[in-house]
Tab-separated table of C-alpha atoms in Angstrom:
chain	number	residue	atom	x	y	z
Y	3	ASN	CA	85.826	100.761	110.314
Y	4	ALA	CA	87.918	97.700	109.581
Y	5	GLY	CA	88.870	97.187	105.985
Y	6	VAL	CA	88.923	93.937	104.054
Y	7	MET	CA	90.756	91.315	106.059
Y	8	GLN	CA	92.558	88.281	104.754
Y	9	ASN	CA	94.293	85.460	106.554
Y	10	PRO	CA	96.741	84.045	106.652
Y	11	ARG	CA	99.014	86.717	105.214
Y	12	HIS	CA	101.625	84.120	104.300
Y	13	LEU	CA	101.036	80.441	103.674
Y	14	VAL	CA	103.585	77.781	102.850
Y	15	ARG	CA	102.455	74.424	101.533
Y	16	ARG	CA	104.180	71.409	100.062
Y	17	ARG	CA	103.103	70.042	96.720
Y	18	GLY	CA	99.939	67.968	97.066
Y	19	GLN	CA	98.676	69.698	100.207
Y	20	GLU	CA	95.564	71.852	100.469
Y	21	ALA	CA	95.526	75.626	100.878
Y	22	ARG	CA	92.641	77.534	102.438
Y	23	LEU	CA	92.567	81.298	102.102
Y	24	ARG	CA	90.062	83.399	104.034
Y	25	CYS	CA	88.562	86.781	103.310
Y	26	SER	CA	86.315	88.882	105.519
Y	27	PRO	CA	84.739	91.730	103.545
Y	28	MET	CA	84.270	95.235	104.806
Y	29	LYS	CA	81.289	95.727	107.072
Y	30	GLY	CA	78.133	96.055	105.034
Y	31	HIS	CA	79.687	94.632	101.872
Y	32	SER	CA	77.972	91.619	100.389
Y	33	HIS	CA	80.058	91.146	97.221
Y	34	VAL	CA	83.437	89.421	97.239
Y	35	TYR	CA	85.955	89.053	94.419
Y	36	TRP	CA	89.091	86.949	94.342
Y	37	TYR	CA	92.087	87.885	92.170
Y	38	ARG	CA	95.422	86.136	91.676
Y	39	GLN	CA	98.699	87.960	91.086
Y	40	LEU	CA	101.624	85.950	89.806
Y	41	PRO	CA	105.110	87.404	90.456
Y	42	GLU	CA	105.794	90.484	88.327
Y	43	GLU	CA	102.355	90.319	86.731
Y	44	GLY	CA	98.992	92.041	86.971
Y	45	LEU	CA	95.978	90.821	88.861
Y	46	LYS	CA	93.731	88.259	87.215
Y	47	PHE	CA	90.086	87.852	88.127
Y	48	MET	CA	89.175	84.437	89.481
Y	49	VAL	CA	85.687	84.438	90.981
Y	50	TYR	CA	82.883	86.729	92.134
Y	51	LEU	CA	80.569	85.697	94.953
Y	52	GLN	CA	77.638	87.014	96.874
Y	53	LYS	CA	76.399	85.433	100.080
Y	54	GLU	CA	75.774	81.740	99.399
Y	55	ASN	CA	76.066	82.227	95.624
Y	56	ILE	CA	78.829	82.018	93.041
Y	57	ILE	CA	77.957	84.656	90.454
Y	58	ASP	CA	80.903	84.445	88.047
Y	59	GLU	CA	83.678	81.865	88.200
Y	60	SER	CA	84.954	82.376	84.676
Y	61	GLY	CA	88.506	83.010	85.899
Y	62	MET	CA	88.791	79.959	88.105
Y	63	PRO	CA	90.828	76.967	86.949
Y	64	LYS	CA	88.449	74.087	86.314
Y	65	GLU	CA	90.226	71.683	88.625
Y	66	ARG	CA	91.503	71.907	92.201
Y	67	PHE	CA	90.124	75.403	92.866
Y	68	SER	CA	86.855	76.202	94.619
Y	69	ALA	CA	85.355	79.169	96.428
Y	70	GLU	CA	82.502	79.788	98.784
Y	71	PHE	CA	80.921	82.670	100.677
Y	72	PRO	CA	78.623	81.194	103.313
Y	73	LYS	CA	75.779	82.981	105.018
Y	74	GLU	CA	77.911	83.305	108.127
Y	75	GLY	CA	81.672	83.678	108.177
Y	76	PRO	CA	84.354	84.626	105.695
Y	77	SER	CA	84.692	83.783	102.045
Y	78	ILE	CA	87.085	80.905	101.460
Y	79	LEU	CA	89.231	80.137	98.437
Y	80	ARG	CA	90.327	76.521	98.519
Y	81	ILE	CA	93.127	75.037	96.448
Y	82	GLN	CA	93.475	71.279	96.555
Y	83	GLN	CA	96.657	69.360	95.722
Y	84	VAL	CA	98.703	72.505	95.277
Y	85	VAL	CA	101.450	72.667	92.651
Y	86	ARG	CA	104.389	75.059	92.370
Y	87	GLY	CA	102.544	77.072	89.737
Y	88	ASP	CA	99.943	78.005	92.363
Y	89	SER	CA	102.543	80.138	94.149
Y	90	ALA	CA	101.173	83.667	93.937
Y	91	ALA	CA	99.550	86.473	95.889
Y	92	TYR	CA	95.803	86.018	96.224
Y	93	PHE	CA	93.839	89.190	96.800
Y	94	CYS	CA	90.270	89.484	97.916
Y	95	ALA	CA	88.178	92.593	97.274
Y	96	SER	CA	84.730	93.520	98.505
Y	97	SER	CA	82.089	95.999	97.382
Y	98	LEU	CA	78.635	97.249	98.257
Y	99	ASN	CA	75.540	96.138	96.426
Y	100	ARG	CA	74.230	99.325	94.843
Y	101	GLY	CA	72.484	98.847	91.569
Y	102	GLY	CA	72.798	101.245	88.661
Y	103	SER	CA	76.418	102.302	89.050
Y	104	TYR	CA	79.865	100.893	89.484
Y	105	ASN	CA	80.648	99.791	93.018
Y	106	GLU	CA	84.244	100.472	94.068
Y	107	GLN	CA	86.193	97.407	95.096
Y	108	PHE	CA	88.313	97.608	98.225
Y	109	PHE	CA	91.234	95.217	98.366
Y	110	GLY	CA	92.524	93.192	101.264
Y	111	PRO	CA	96.249	92.844	102.091
Y	112	GLY	CA	96.503	89.557	100.218
Y	113	THR	CA	97.683	86.057	101.063
Y	114	ARG	CA	101.057	85.102	99.684
Y	115	LEU	CA	101.057	81.403	98.936
Y	116	THR	CA	104.348	79.614	98.481
Y	117	VAL	CA	104.351	76.016	97.316
Y	118	LEU	CA	107.545	74.119	98.024
Q	13	GLY	CA	86.022	89.105	76.803
Q	14	GLU	CA	87.724	92.323	77.785
Q	15	ASN	CA	91.465	92.720	77.239
Q	16	VAL	CA	93.510	95.595	78.657
Q	17	GLU	CA	96.976	96.473	77.375
Q	18	GLN	CA	99.242	98.787	79.370
Q	19	HIS	CA	102.427	100.610	78.345
Q	20	PRO	CA	105.188	101.078	79.191
Q	21	SER	CA	106.063	98.186	81.468
Q	22	THR	CA	108.772	100.255	83.158
Q	23	LEU	CA	109.180	104.017	83.389
Q	24	SER	CA	111.941	106.014	84.975
Q	25	VAL	CA	111.651	109.797	85.377
Q	26	GLN	CA	113.517	112.519	87.208
Q	27	GLU	CA	111.938	113.896	90.329
Q	28	GLY	CA	109.735	116.843	89.419
Q	29	ASP	CA	109.110	115.653	85.876
Q	30	SER	CA	105.828	114.226	84.611
Q	31	ALA	CA	104.968	110.572	84.033
Q	32	VAL	CA	102.392	109.226	81.599
Q	33	ILE	CA	101.066	105.664	81.491
Q	34	LYS	CA	98.738	104.514	78.726
Q	35	CYS	CA	96.160	101.745	78.470
Q	36	THR	CA	93.902	100.441	75.740
Q	37	TYR	CA	90.841	98.250	76.149
Q	38	SER	CA	88.930	96.069	73.738
Q	39	ASP	CA	85.332	95.901	74.988
Q	40	SER	CA	83.343	98.991	74.035
Q	41	ALA	CA	80.810	98.106	76.757
Q	42	SER	CA	83.371	98.852	79.482
Q	43	ASN	CA	82.452	102.092	81.192
Q	44	TYR	CA	84.532	102.313	84.366
Q	45	PHE	CA	88.319	102.742	84.416
Q	46	PRO	CA	90.185	102.811	87.738
Q	47	TRP	CA	93.902	103.177	88.368
Q	48	TYR	CA	95.590	101.381	91.234
Q	49	LYS	CA	98.951	101.965	92.886
Q	50	GLN	CA	100.698	98.994	94.426
Q	51	GLU	CA	103.790	99.357	96.577
Q	52	LEU	CA	106.043	96.368	97.096
Q	53	GLY	CA	104.301	93.688	99.141
Q	54	LYS	CA	101.195	95.808	99.663
Q	55	ARG	CA	97.612	95.760	98.476
Q	56	PRO	CA	96.469	97.653	95.345
Q	57	GLN	CA	95.065	101.026	96.290
Q	58	LEU	CA	92.688	103.038	94.160
Q	59	ILE	CA	94.211	106.419	93.296
Q	60	ILE	CA	91.789	107.752	90.694
Q	61	ASP	CA	89.012	106.500	88.449
Q	62	ILE	CA	86.991	107.742	85.514
Q	63	ARG	CA	83.626	106.828	84.128
Q	64	SER	CA	82.779	106.808	80.455
Q	65	ASN	CA	80.553	109.877	80.637
Q	66	VAL	CA	83.550	112.167	81.209
Q	67	GLY	CA	86.737	112.721	79.258
Q	68	GLU	CA	89.077	113.907	81.985
Q	69	LYS	CA	89.356	113.926	85.750
Q	70	LYS	CA	91.971	115.533	87.960
Q	71	ASP	CA	92.936	115.126	91.596
Q	72	GLN	CA	95.875	117.314	92.656
Q	73	ARG	CA	98.954	115.962	90.836
Q	74	ILE	CA	97.110	113.060	89.226
Q	75	ALA	CA	94.868	113.193	86.172
Q	76	VAL	CA	93.241	110.617	83.971
Q	77	THR	CA	91.984	111.072	80.410
Q	78	LEU	CA	89.639	108.827	78.479
Q	79	ASN	CA	89.081	108.562	74.729
Q	80	LYS	CA	86.067	106.310	74.224
Q	81	THR	CA	86.290	106.376	70.447
Q	82	ALA	CA	89.855	105.133	70.432
Q	83	LYS	CA	89.280	102.963	73.531
Q	84	HIS	CA	92.253	104.232	75.426
Q	85	PHE	CA	92.859	106.008	78.702
Q	86	SER	CA	95.931	107.476	80.335
Q	87	LEU	CA	97.283	108.356	83.766
Q	88	HIS	CA	99.255	111.572	84.143
Q	89	ILE	CA	101.334	112.323	87.241
Q	90	THR	CA	102.867	115.783	87.421
Q	91	GLU	CA	105.649	117.074	89.687
Q	92	THR	CA	106.653	113.530	90.541
Q	93	GLN	CA	108.057	112.756	93.988
Q	94	PRO	CA	110.054	109.770	95.273
Q	95	GLU	CA	106.966	108.409	97.040
Q	96	ASP	CA	105.285	108.041	93.640
Q	97	SER	CA	107.629	105.121	92.941
Q	98	ALA	CA	105.435	101.999	92.743
Q	99	VAL	CA	103.706	99.705	90.262
Q	100	TYR	CA	100.638	101.243	88.665
Q	101	PHE	CA	97.789	99.200	87.193
Q	102	CYS	CA	94.982	100.323	84.970
Q	103	ALA	CA	91.752	98.343	84.831
Q	104	ALA	CA	88.433	98.271	83.016
Q	105	SER	CA	85.001	97.138	84.093
Q	106	LYS	CA	81.309	97.432	83.350
Q	107	SER	CA	78.772	98.876	85.748
Q	108	GLU	CA	76.360	96.065	84.917
Q	109	GLY	CA	76.728	92.402	85.653
Q	110	ALA	CA	79.634	91.012	87.634
Q	111	GLN	CA	81.631	94.268	87.603
Q	112	LYS	CA	84.866	92.280	87.636
Q	113	LEU	CA	88.020	94.265	87.039
Q	114	VAL	CA	90.237	93.393	84.066
Q	115	PHE	CA	93.738	94.679	84.803
Q	116	GLY	CA	96.578	95.767	82.593
Q	117	GLN	CA	100.008	94.238	83.064
Q	118	GLY	CA	101.310	97.044	85.230
Q	119	THR	CA	103.919	99.798	84.942
Q	120	ARG	CA	106.841	99.964	87.341
Q	121	LEU	CA	107.447	103.672	87.896
Q	122	THR	CA	110.757	104.779	89.375
Q	123	ILE	CA	111.327	108.382	90.400
Q	124	ASN	CA	115.014	109.295	90.386
Q	125	PRO	CA	116.056	111.971	92.900
């Protein structure tokens, strides 16, 4: 049973380029969360998606960042015109859709983005 | 929105001693409190969690306590071993709605042999 998968594991971009981060949830999981971890800091919630829907994007910067979770394929976090401050580890987590109780989130290995 | 504070930011203990990490939360509607362990360059891994209908939960050398009235919860590690060295994060969430995790700032735990 494969866990949450993310690729690439490491991504280097120059300022102004675009970064695309991919997340494949665990089999059977229909909820995806993206978190950002700046160096020496905790994880910060960015966005929560279900298939073809953004449910909560309250943690996403208003500009340059977007996320999607299409009907087929992985969830994608897209950062346009990257700046040095975007350098961070981006973690994806997935969970089941069981109503009435908390659904444990399983984390992927993360994508470490470095902006030169 | 929810805010989670975690203390201390660093903790160094002798092997075999106990370690305690404390967190407070602000939103009384939060009802799920997981603890994650993150080793250098690795993903966060859930080590124990507690729901608001219980006050304490134990799993071998790890225990978590929750005080809903005071809105704080703590992680206790007994008989610490070198492999316990890592960064530990507490988090809070609600079982309704988005269920997003709000994390504390992390505690870097070092076990000295």
